């Protein structure tokens, strides 16, 4: 930093601190008389008697003359008259290459209780999406090491994909496969609203040492306040943005957007927003594009993002699924029926799509993928007749071909969690097996 920058820093410093006092606590929100603050600003609330400690909170709204605050942690010691100190800045997290391999919380602090590594720089968590005209178009495919995705739903560097599934259909396992096998420079994984027991299972069993070595994991478990879950998603996205600005190709995976939306619903209802579809408040549908549009390409690098959507009752048309599907560049649908048959990953090729695939693959690749889907669709349409023995071979040439190809299709889609398949291998096998 040069002298001119230092002078500017000194000129903008406010020599005064602004304080307010807690007047009441209603549900999830804390109301205070003052200080003079704005939406999204970070404040500290002094709680306890001896010793006193400071609790971080964020300004989430206003009611009459009062400030509405929401704490990042559960607060039991707060009382009327507790001091509220304004910071005049939003939440920032510290980011740098030495953070790679760490597991942190929604505020950027290590979950193991150790100190942050040296050499990190502060970076804001809430940033605007890149200008649409400054986003380079997606031209290059990204190898994910998952045969079904690389061949049938090719993902480009900077694409944003949804993974839609009910609970227990293999979302976490698929994310771990992508983290270990993809050609991305770095992975950022956000576990939002996850059960506490499953965090360690995911890190040690699914991700493993090999995956964690080039990954930053951000965790905000389901027992934490709604604001902490929101900040977990924001922090993970900000970390991915930081490394994208360094020229890297980053893979961002968030599990799940649904729990992010539920956390925002909690906050919206707590500050008095009216409930709309299925109880979700208007702010939920305003925040979703703000979060999801932050990933993608910019002039420096790319964020290829995978957002899991927990489909309530396997209903793909519920409000959050519908909103997310309209924002993203494609979706992978994990089918419970396929999982019950032992097909993993349980990707349904007839319900999934990649909207940029046609722009980044050659003609033979595209034609072979279309041929596989055509054969599978023909088989599914006649499956009931085939299973009860009502279909006679020779009645339809297309159905005969589909019956013959079906075992090859299932074998092609199936992949063990420890099996790595390169992009070229996947495409070559697809063209060899299913070209016209």
Coordinates of C-alpha atoms in Angstrom, one line a residue:
X1 CA 0.0 0.0 0.0
X2 CA 1.5 3.4 -1.0
X3 CA 1.3 6.7 0.9
X4 CA -1.7 8.0 -1.1
X5 CA -3.7 4.9 -0.2
X6 CA -2.7 5.3 3.5
X7 CA -3.8 9.0 3.4
X8 CA -7.2 7.9 1.9
X9 CA -7.6 5.3 4.6
X10 CA -7.0 7.9 7.3
X11 CA -9.4 10.4 5.7
X12 CA -12.3 7.9 5.7
X13 CA -11.8 6.7 9.3
X14 CA -14.6 7.7 11.6
X15 CA -13.0 8.7 15.0
X16 CA -16.4 8.1 16.7
X17 CA -18.0 4.8 17.7
X18 CA -21.8 4.5 17.5
X19 CA -23.7 2.6 20.2
X20 CA -27.3 1.6 20.8
X21 CA -29.1 -0.5 23.5
X22 CA -31.1 -3.6 23.3
X23 CA -34.8 -2.9 24.0
X24 CA -36.4 -6.4 23.4
X25 CA -35.9 -9.8 21.9
X26 CA -38.7 -11.3 19.8
X27 CA -38.2 -14.8 18.5
X28 CA -35.1 -14.8 16.4
X29 CA -34.6 -11.1 16.3
X30 CA -33.1 -8.6 18.7
X31 CA -34.5 -5.0 18.7
X32 CA -32.3 -2.1 19.7
X33 CA -32.7 1.7 20.1
X34 CA -29.9 2.8 17.8
X35 CA -27.1 2.8 16.7
X36 CA -27.2 4.5 13.2
X37 CA -26.7 1.6 10.9
X38 CA -27.7 0.2 7.5
X39 CA -29.0 -3.2 6.2
X40 CA -26.3 -5.9 6.2
X41 CA -24.0 -4.1 8.6
X42 CA -22.1 -6.0 11.2
X43 CA -22.6 -5.1 14.9
X44 CA -21.3 -6.4 18.2
X45 CA -23.6 -6.9 21.2
X46 CA -21.9 -6.9 24.6
X47 CA -23.5 -9.7 26.7
X48 CA -22.8 -11.4 30.1
X49 CA -21.7 -9.8 33.4
X50 CA -18.3 -11.1 34.3
X51 CA -16.5 -11.6 32.1
X52 CA -18.3 -9.7 29.4
X53 CA -18.1 -10.9 25.8
X54 CA -19.1 -9.6 22.4
X55 CA -21.5 -11.4 20.1
X56 CA -21.6 -10.8 16.3
X57 CA -24.9 -9.8 14.8
X58 CA -26.1 -8.4 11.5
X59 CA -28.7 -5.7 10.8
X60 CA -31.6 -7.4 9.0
X61 CA -34.3 -4.7 9.1
X62 CA -36.0 -1.9 10.9
X63 CA -39.3 -1.6 12.8
X64 CA -40.4 2.0 13.5
X65 CA -37.4 3.6 15.1
X66 CA -35.8 0.3 16.2
X67 CA -33.0 -1.7 14.6
X68 CA -33.6 -5.4 14.0
X69 CA -30.5 -7.5 14.5
X70 CA -30.0 -11.2 14.2
X71 CA -27.1 -12.9 16.0
X72 CA -24.7 -15.4 14.3
X73 CA -24.7 -17.6 17.4
X74 CA -27.3 -18.6 20.0
X75 CA -27.4 -16.0 22.7
X76 CA -28.6 -16.8 26.3
X77 CA -27.0 -13.9 28.2
X78 CA -28.6 -11.0 26.4
X79 CA -30.8 -8.6 28.4
X80 CA -32.5 -5.2 28.1
X81 CA -29.9 -2.5 27.9
X82 CA -27.1 -4.7 26.4
X83 CA -24.8 -2.4 24.4
X84 CA -24.9 -2.6 20.6
X85 CA -21.8 -1.4 18.8
X86 CA -21.8 -0.5 15.1
X87 CA -18.8 -1.4 12.9
X88 CA -19.9 0.5 9.8
X89 CA -18.9 -2.5 7.6
X90 CA -20.3 -5.8 6.4
X91 CA -19.0 -9.2 7.3
X92 CA -15.6 -10.1 5.8
X93 CA -13.7 -13.4 5.8
X94 CA -10.0 -14.0 5.5
X95 CA -9.0 -15.9 2.3
X96 CA -5.7 -17.2 0.8
X97 CA -4.0 -20.2 -0.6
X98 CA -3.0 -21.4 2.9
X99 CA -6.7 -22.0 3.6
X100 CA -6.8 -24.9 1.1
X101 CA -7.4 -28.2 3.0
X102 CA -9.2 -26.5 5.9
X103 CA -12.7 -27.0 7.3
X104 CA -14.2 -23.7 8.4
X105 CA -17.5 -22.3 9.6
X106 CA -19.8 -19.7 8.0
X107 CA -17.7 -16.9 9.5
X108 CA -14.5 -18.3 8.1
X109 CA -13.1 -19.6 11.4
X110 CA -11.5 -23.1 11.6
X111 CA -13.9 -25.7 13.0
X112 CA -11.1 -27.6 14.8
X113 CA -10.6 -24.5 17.1
X114 CA -7.1 -23.8 15.7
X115 CA -6.0 -20.3 14.6
X116 CA -6.3 -19.3 11.0
X117 CA -3.1 -19.8 9.0
X118 CA -0.9 -16.8 8.1
X119 CA -0.9 -14.8 4.9
X120 CA -4.7 -14.5 4.5
X121 CA -6.5 -11.4 3.2
X122 CA -9.9 -10.0 4.1
X123 CA -12.6 -10.4 1.4
X124 CA -16.3 -9.4 1.6
X125 CA -18.9 -12.1 1.7
X126 CA -21.6 -10.3 -0.2
X127 CA -20.5 -9.3 -3.7
X128 CA -22.5 -8.4 -6.8
X129 CA -22.5 -10.9 -9.7
X130 CA -20.2 -10.2 -12.7
X131 CA -21.5 -7.8 -15.4
X132 CA -23.3 -9.9 -18.0
X133 CA -21.3 -8.3 -20.8
X134 CA -18.0 -9.0 -19.0
X135 CA -18.7 -12.7 -18.7
X136 CA -16.8 -14.7 -21.4
X137 CA -18.8 -17.3 -23.1
X138 CA -18.4 -21.0 -22.1
X139 CA -16.2 -22.8 -24.7
X140 CA -14.3 -25.5 -22.9
X141 CA -15.6 -28.7 -21.3
X142 CA -14.6 -29.5 -17.7
X143 CA -13.7 -33.2 -17.0
X144 CA -15.5 -34.3 -13.8
X145 CA -14.4 -37.9 -13.8
X146 CA -18.0 -39.1 -13.7
X147 CA -18.7 -41.0 -16.9
X148 CA -22.5 -40.4 -17.1
X149 CA -22.1 -36.6 -16.7
X150 CA -19.0 -36.1 -18.9
X151 CA -20.6 -38.0 -21.8
X152 CA -24.3 -37.3 -21.6
X153 CA -24.4 -33.9 -19.9
X154 CA -21.1 -32.4 -20.6
X155 CA -20.4 -29.5 -18.2
X156 CA -18.4 -26.4 -19.4
X157 CA -16.0 -24.4 -17.3
X158 CA -18.1 -21.7 -15.7
X159 CA -21.4 -23.6 -16.0
X160 CA -23.9 -23.7 -13.1
X161 CA -25.7 -27.1 -12.6
X162 CA -28.4 -28.2 -10.2
X163 CA -28.5 -31.7 -8.6
X164 CA -32.1 -32.4 -7.8
X165 CA -32.9 -35.3 -5.5
X166 CA -34.8 -36.5 -2.5
X167 CA -33.0 -37.4 0.7
X168 CA -30.7 -40.4 0.7
X169 CA -30.4 -40.8 -3.1
X170 CA -26.7 -40.1 -3.4
X171 CA -26.2 -36.4 -3.6
X172 CA -23.2 -36.3 -1.2
X173 CA -21.6 -39.3 -2.8
X174 CA -21.8 -37.7 -6.3
X175 CA -20.4 -34.4 -4.9
X176 CA -17.4 -36.3 -3.4
X177 CA -16.8 -38.1 -6.7
X178 CA -16.7 -34.8 -8.6
X179 CA -14.4 -33.2 -5.9
X180 CA -11.9 -36.1 -6.1
X181 CA -12.0 -36.7 -9.9
X182 CA -12.5 -33.3 -11.6
X183 CA -9.8 -31.3 -13.4
X184 CA -10.6 -28.1 -11.5
X185 CA -7.8 -26.3 -9.8
X186 CA -9.7 -26.1 -6.5
X187 CA -12.9 -27.2 -4.9
X188 CA -15.0 -25.2 -2.5
X189 CA -17.7 -27.3 -0.8
X190 CA -20.5 -25.7 1.3
X191 CA -22.5 -28.0 3.7
X192 CA -25.5 -25.8 4.6
X193 CA -28.0 -27.1 7.1
X194 CA -26.3 -30.5 7.2
X195 CA -26.8 -32.9 10.1
X196 CA -23.8 -32.6 12.5
X197 CA -23.1 -36.4 12.3
X198 CA -22.8 -36.4 8.5
X199 CA -20.2 -33.6 8.3
X200 CA -17.3 -35.8 9.5
X201 CA -18.7 -38.8 7.6
X202 CA -18.6 -36.7 4.4
X203 CA -15.1 -35.3 5.0
X204 CA -13.4 -38.5 6.1
X205 CA -15.4 -41.2 4.2
X206 CA -16.7 -39.6 1.0
X207 CA -14.1 -36.9 0.4
X208 CA -11.0 -38.5 2.0
X209 CA -7.5 -37.2 2.3
X210 CA -7.0 -37.0 -1.5
X211 CA -10.1 -34.9 -2.0
X212 CA -9.5 -32.6 1.0
X213 CA -6.0 -31.8 -0.1
X214 CA -7.4 -29.4 -2.8
X215 CA -10.6 -28.5 -1.1
X216 CA -12.0 -25.9 1.3
X217 CA -15.1 -27.1 3.2
X218 CA -17.5 -24.5 4.7
X219 CA -19.9 -26.0 7.3
X220 CA -23.0 -24.5 8.8
X221 CA -25.0 -27.3 10.5
X222 CA -28.7 -27.4 11.0
X223 CA -28.6 -26.6 14.7
X224 CA -27.0 -23.2 14.0
X225 CA -29.0 -20.0 13.7
X226 CA -30.6 -19.2 10.3
X227 CA -28.2 -16.3 9.7
X228 CA -25.2 -18.6 10.1
X229 CA -26.6 -20.9 7.5
X230 CA -27.1 -18.0 5.1
X231 CA -23.6 -16.8 5.8
X232 CA -22.2 -20.2 5.2
X233 CA -23.5 -20.1 1.6
X234 CA -22.2 -16.5 1.1
X235 CA -18.8 -17.3 2.6
X236 CA -18.3 -20.3 0.3
X237 CA -19.3 -18.3 -2.7
X238 CA -17.0 -15.5 -1.7
X239 CA -14.0 -17.9 -1.3
X240 CA -14.7 -19.3 -4.8
X241 CA -14.9 -15.7 -6.1
X242 CA -11.5 -14.8 -4.6
X243 CA -9.7 -17.8 -6.2
X244 CA -11.6 -17.1 -9.5
X245 CA -10.1 -13.6 -9.4
X246 CA -6.7 -15.2 -9.1
X247 CA -7.2 -16.9 -12.5
X248 CA -8.2 -20.3 -11.3
X249 CA -10.9 -22.7 -12.4
X250 CA -12.9 -23.4 -9.3
X251 CA -15.6 -26.0 -8.6
X252 CA -18.2 -24.7 -6.1
X253 CA -20.5 -27.3 -4.6
X254 CA -23.3 -26.4 -2.3
X255 CA -25.5 -28.8 -0.4
X256 CA -28.1 -27.6 -0.3
X257 CA -29.8 -24.5 -1.8
X258 CA -33.1 -25.7 -0.3
X259 CA -31.8 -25.3 3.3
X260 CA -30.4 -21.9 2.3
X261 CA -33.9 -20.9 1.2
X262 CA -35.4 -22.3 4.4
X263 CA -33.0 -20.2 6.5
X264 CA -33.9 -17.1 4.5
X265 CA -37.6 -17.9 5.1
X266 CA -37.0 -18.1 8.8
X267 CA -35.4 -14.6 8.8
X268 CA -38.1 -13.2 6.5
X269 CA -40.9 -14.4 8.7
X270 CA -39.1 -13.2 11.9
X271 CA -38.8 -9.6 10.6
X272 CA -42.5 -9.5 9.4
X273 CA -42.4 -10.5 5.7
X274 CA -45.7 -12.0 4.5
X275 CA -45.5 -15.7 3.6
X276 CA -46.3 -16.6 0.0
X277 CA -45.9 -20.0 -1.8
X278 CA -45.6 -22.8 0.7
X279 CA -44.7 -20.2 3.4
X280 CA -41.6 -18.9 1.5
X281 CA -41.3 -15.1 1.8
X282 CA -40.6 -12.8 -1.2
X283 CA -37.0 -12.2 -0.1
X284 CA -36.3 -15.9 -0.7
X285 CA -37.0 -15.6 -4.4
X286 CA -35.0 -12.4 -4.5
X287 CA -31.9 -13.8 -2.8
X288 CA -31.8 -17.0 -4.9
X289 CA -30.7 -15.3 -8.2
X290 CA -28.3 -13.0 -6.2
X291 CA -26.5 -16.0 -4.8
X292 CA -26.6 -18.3 -7.9
X293 CA -25.6 -15.6 -10.4
X294 CA -22.4 -14.9 -8.5
X295 CA -20.8 -18.1 -9.9
X296 CA -19.8 -18.6 -13.5
X297 CA -17.1 -17.0 -15.6
X298 CA -15.4 -13.6 -15.4
X299 CA -12.4 -12.1 -17.1
X300 CA -9.9 -13.9 -14.8
X301 CA -11.2 -17.4 -14.2
X302 CA -14.3 -19.5 -13.7
X303 CA -16.5 -21.0 -11.0
X304 CA -18.2 -24.2 -12.2
X305 CA -21.0 -24.6 -9.6
X306 CA -23.2 -27.6 -8.5
X307 CA -26.1 -26.7 -6.3
X308 CA -28.0 -29.6 -4.8
X309 CA -31.8 -29.1 -4.3
X310 CA -33.5 -31.3 -1.8
X311 CA -36.7 -32.2 -3.6
X312 CA -39.6 -32.3 -1.1
X313 CA -41.4 -35.6 -1.6
X314 CA -39.6 -36.1 -4.9
X315 CA -41.7 -33.3 -6.3
X316 CA -39.7 -31.5 -9.0
X317 CA -42.2 -28.7 -9.3
X318 CA -42.1 -27.5 -5.7
X319 CA -41.3 -23.7 -5.4
X320 CA -37.6 -23.8 -4.7
X321 CA -36.9 -26.5 -7.3
X322 CA -38.9 -24.6 -9.9
X323 CA -37.1 -21.3 -9.1
X324 CA -33.6 -22.8 -9.1
X325 CA -34.2 -24.7 -12.3
X326 CA -35.1 -21.5 -14.1
X327 CA -31.9 -19.8 -13.0
X328 CA -29.2 -22.5 -13.6
X329 CA -27.7 -23.8 -16.9
X330 CA -28.9 -27.3 -16.5
X331 CA -29.9 -30.0 -14.0
X332 CA -29.1 -33.5 -13.0
X333 CA -32.1 -35.5 -11.6
X334 CA -31.2 -38.3 -9.2
X335 CA -34.1 -40.8 -9.3
X336 CA -35.0 -42.8 -6.2
X337 CA -36.3 -45.7 -8.4
X338 CA -32.9 -46.1 -10.0
X339 CA -31.2 -45.9 -6.6
X340 CA -33.5 -48.6 -5.3
X341 CA -32.3 -50.8 -8.2
X342 CA -28.7 -50.3 -7.2
X343 CA -27.8 -47.9 -10.0
X344 CA -25.2 -45.4 -8.8
X345 CA -24.9 -42.6 -9.6
X346 CA -28.7 -42.6 -9.9
X347 CA -28.9 -40.0 -12.7
X348 CA -32.0 -40.2 -14.8
X349 CA -30.8 -39.4 -18.4
X350 CA -34.3 -38.6 -19.6
X351 CA -35.0 -36.0 -17.0
X352 CA -31.6 -34.3 -16.9
X353 CA -30.1 -31.7 -19.3
X354 CA -27.0 -29.6 -19.8
X355 CA -27.9 -26.3 -21.6
X356 CA -24.4 -25.6 -22.9
X357 CA -23.4 -29.1 -24.0
X358 CA -24.3 -28.5 -27.6
X359 CA -21.9 -25.6 -27.8
X360 CA -18.9 -27.4 -26.4
X361 CA -18.9 -30.9 -27.9
X362 CA -18.5 -32.2 -31.4
X363 CA -21.1 -33.7 -33.7
X364 CA -20.2 -37.4 -33.1
X365 CA -20.3 -36.9 -29.3
X366 CA -23.7 -35.1 -29.5
X367 CA -25.2 -37.7 -31.9
X368 CA -24.1 -40.7 -29.7
X369 CA -25.6 -39.1 -26.5
X370 CA -28.9 -38.5 -28.4
X371 CA -28.8 -42.1 -29.6
X372 CA -28.4 -43.4 -26.0
X373 CA -31.3 -41.3 -24.8
X374 CA -33.5 -42.4 -27.7
X375 CA -32.8 -46.1 -27.0
X376 CA -33.5 -45.6 -23.3
X377 CA -36.7 -43.7 -23.9
X378 CA -38.0 -46.4 -26.2
X379 CA -37.2 -49.1 -23.7
X380 CA -38.9 -47.2 -20.8
X381 CA -42.0 -46.7 -22.9
X382 CA -42.4 -50.4 -23.5
X383 CA -41.0 -51.6 -20.2
X384 CA -44.3 -52.8 -18.7
X385 CA -45.1 -54.9 -21.8
X386 CA -41.5 -56.3 -21.8
X387 CA -41.6 -57.2 -18.1
X388 CA -44.9 -59.1 -18.3
X389 CA -43.9 -60.9 -21.5
X390 CA -46.6 -59.3 -23.6
X391 CA -44.1 -57.9 -26.1
X392 CA -43.1 -60.3 -29.0
X393 CA -39.7 -59.8 -30.5
X394 CA -39.9 -58.6 -34.1
X395 CA -43.0 -56.5 -33.5
X396 CA -40.9 -53.3 -33.6
X397 CA -37.4 -52.8 -34.8
X398 CA -36.8 -49.8 -32.5
X399 CA -38.0 -51.8 -29.4
X400 CA -35.8 -54.8 -30.3
X401 CA -32.8 -52.5 -30.5
X402 CA -33.7 -50.9 -27.2
X403 CA -34.0 -54.2 -25.5
X404 CA -30.6 -55.3 -26.8
X405 CA -29.0 -52.0 -25.8
X406 CA -30.5 -51.6 -22.3
X407 CA -28.0 -53.7 -20.4
X408 CA -25.1 -51.8 -22.1
X409 CA -26.8 -48.4 -21.2
X410 CA -27.1 -49.4 -17.5
X411 CA -23.5 -50.6 -17.4
X412 CA -22.4 -47.4 -19.1
X413 CA -24.1 -45.2 -16.5
X414 CA -23.1 -47.2 -13.4
X415 CA -19.8 -46.2 -11.8
X416 CA -18.1 -47.1 -8.5
X417 CA -17.3 -44.3 -6.2
X418 CA -13.5 -45.0 -6.4
X419 CA -13.5 -45.4 -10.2
X420 CA -12.0 -42.4 -12.1
X421 CA -12.8 -42.1 -15.8
X422 CA -11.3 -39.3 -17.8
X423 CA -13.4 -37.1 -20.1
X424 CA -11.8 -38.6 -23.3
X425 CA -12.3 -42.2 -22.1
X426 CA -16.0 -41.5 -21.4
X427 CA -16.6 -39.9 -24.7
X428 CA -14.7 -42.6 -26.6
X429 CA -16.7 -45.3 -24.9
X430 CA -20.0 -43.5 -25.7
X431 CA -19.1 -43.1 -29.4
X432 CA -17.9 -46.7 -29.7
X433 CA -21.0 -48.2 -28.1
X434 CA -23.8 -45.9 -29.3
X435 CA -22.9 -44.2 -32.5
X436 CA -25.4 -44.8 -35.3

